CSV table of C-alpha atoms in Angstrom, one decimal:
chain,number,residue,atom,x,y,z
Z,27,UNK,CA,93.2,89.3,108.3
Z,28,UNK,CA,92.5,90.9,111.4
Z,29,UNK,CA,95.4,89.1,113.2
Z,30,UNK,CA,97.6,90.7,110.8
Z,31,UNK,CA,96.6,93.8,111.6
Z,32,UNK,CA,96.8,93.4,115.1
Z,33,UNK,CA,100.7,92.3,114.2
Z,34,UNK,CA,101.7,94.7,112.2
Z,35,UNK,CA,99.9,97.5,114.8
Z,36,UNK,CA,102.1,95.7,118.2
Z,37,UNK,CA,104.9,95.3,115.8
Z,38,UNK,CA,105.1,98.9,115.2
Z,39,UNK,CA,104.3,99.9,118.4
Z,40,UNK,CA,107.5,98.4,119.6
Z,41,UNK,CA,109.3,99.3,117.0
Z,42,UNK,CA,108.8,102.8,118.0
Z,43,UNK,CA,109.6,102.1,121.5
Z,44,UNK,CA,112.7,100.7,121.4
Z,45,UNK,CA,114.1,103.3,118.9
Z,46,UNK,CA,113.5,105.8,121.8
Z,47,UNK,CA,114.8,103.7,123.9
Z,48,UNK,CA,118.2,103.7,122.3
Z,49,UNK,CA,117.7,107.2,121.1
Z,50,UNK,CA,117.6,108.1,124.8
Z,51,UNK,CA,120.5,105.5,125.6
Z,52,UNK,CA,122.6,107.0,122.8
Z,53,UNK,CA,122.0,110.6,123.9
Z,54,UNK,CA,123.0,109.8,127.6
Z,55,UNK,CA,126.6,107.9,126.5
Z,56,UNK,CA,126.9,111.1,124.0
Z,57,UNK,CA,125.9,113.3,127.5
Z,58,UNK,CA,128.5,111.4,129.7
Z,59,UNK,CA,131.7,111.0,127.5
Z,60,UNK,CA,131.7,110.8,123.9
Z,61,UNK,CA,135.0,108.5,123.9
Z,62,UNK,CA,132.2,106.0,125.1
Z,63,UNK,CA,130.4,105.8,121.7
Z,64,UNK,CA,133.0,103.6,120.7
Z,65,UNK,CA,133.6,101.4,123.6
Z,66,UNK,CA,133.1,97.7,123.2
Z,67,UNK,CA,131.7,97.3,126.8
Z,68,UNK,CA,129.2,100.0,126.3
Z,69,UNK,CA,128.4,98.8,122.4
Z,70,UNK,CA,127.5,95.5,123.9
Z,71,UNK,CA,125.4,96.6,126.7
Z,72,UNK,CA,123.4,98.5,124.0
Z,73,UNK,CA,123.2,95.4,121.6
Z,74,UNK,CA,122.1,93.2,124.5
Z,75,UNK,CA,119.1,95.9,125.5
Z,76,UNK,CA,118.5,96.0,121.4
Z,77,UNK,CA,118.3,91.9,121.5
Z,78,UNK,CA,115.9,92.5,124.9
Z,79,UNK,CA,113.4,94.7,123.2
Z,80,UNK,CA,113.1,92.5,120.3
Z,81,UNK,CA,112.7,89.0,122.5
Z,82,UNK,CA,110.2,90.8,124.9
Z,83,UNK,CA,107.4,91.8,122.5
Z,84,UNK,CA,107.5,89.1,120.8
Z,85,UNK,CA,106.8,86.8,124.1
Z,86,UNK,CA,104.3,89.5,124.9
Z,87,UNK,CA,102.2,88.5,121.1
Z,88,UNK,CA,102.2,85.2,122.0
Z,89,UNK,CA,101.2,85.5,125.2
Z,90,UNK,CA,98.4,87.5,124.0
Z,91,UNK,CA,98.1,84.8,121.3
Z,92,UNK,CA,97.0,82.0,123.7
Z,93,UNK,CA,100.9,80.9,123.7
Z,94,UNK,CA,100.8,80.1,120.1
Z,95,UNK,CA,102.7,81.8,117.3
Z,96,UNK,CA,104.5,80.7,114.2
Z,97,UNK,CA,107.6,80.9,112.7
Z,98,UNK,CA,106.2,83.4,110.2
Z,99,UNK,CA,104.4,85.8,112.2
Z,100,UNK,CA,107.2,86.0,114.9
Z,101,UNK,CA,109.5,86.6,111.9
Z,102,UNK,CA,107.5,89.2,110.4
Z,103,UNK,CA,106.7,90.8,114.0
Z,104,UNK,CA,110.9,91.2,114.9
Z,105,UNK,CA,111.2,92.6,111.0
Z,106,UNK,CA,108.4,95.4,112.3
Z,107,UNK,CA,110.3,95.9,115.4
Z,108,UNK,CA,113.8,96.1,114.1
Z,109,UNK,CA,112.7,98.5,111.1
Z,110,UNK,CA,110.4,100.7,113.2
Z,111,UNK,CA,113.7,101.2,115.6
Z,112,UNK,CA,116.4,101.1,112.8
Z,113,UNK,CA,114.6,104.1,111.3
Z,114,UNK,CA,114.5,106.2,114.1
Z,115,UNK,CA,117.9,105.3,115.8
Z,116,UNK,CA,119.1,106.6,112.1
Z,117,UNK,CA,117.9,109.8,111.8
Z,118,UNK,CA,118.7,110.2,115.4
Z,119,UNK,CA,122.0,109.4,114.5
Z,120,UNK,CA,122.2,111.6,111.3
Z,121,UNK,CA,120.7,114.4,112.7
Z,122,UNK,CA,123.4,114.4,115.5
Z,123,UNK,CA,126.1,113.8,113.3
Z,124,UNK,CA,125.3,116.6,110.9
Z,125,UNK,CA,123.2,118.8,113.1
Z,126,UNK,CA,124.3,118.7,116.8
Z,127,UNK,CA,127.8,117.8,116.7
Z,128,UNK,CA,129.5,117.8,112.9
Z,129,UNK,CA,133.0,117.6,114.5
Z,130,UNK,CA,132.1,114.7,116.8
């Protein structure tokens, strides 16, 4: 149980960190040129930093983890990460478009 804990903790952890991540990303593309928020080139240089923070932590919990970790728990550890981040990059991204820039 404890191990779970320690998961779901690191999971969250990262979660958080790579939504600011990309929240800070997103805000400098928006700061530069706002023709680049749609840019293919641009879109998949943010994908591949998204894919990067996912990979990363979960190396860094097995590594931690004596280089063993199972299917489940490295699933479960990327579904913490990718929600933690999802939910901030969204209400990043709601609060600009609505807030900050309702024209953009």
């Amino acid at each position: 149980m404890e191990n779970r804990q320690t998961l779901t903790q690191h999971g969250l952890k990262w979660g958080l960190i790579s939504g600011l991540i990309g929240i800070i990303m997103y805000t400098l593309v928006y700061a530069i040129n706002r023709g680049y928020l749609v840019s293919f080139g641009v879109g998949a240089l943010m994908l591949l930093v998204n894919i990067l923070l996912l990979v990363y932590p979960i190396y860094l919990y097995r590594k931690e983890n004596g280089g063993l970790l199972t299917f489940k728990d490295a699933f479960l550890l990327s579904m913490f990460i990718f929600a933690g981040s999802s939910l901030l990059s969204t209400l990043y991204q709601f609060v600009l478009y609505n807030v900050i820039a309702p024209t953009l």
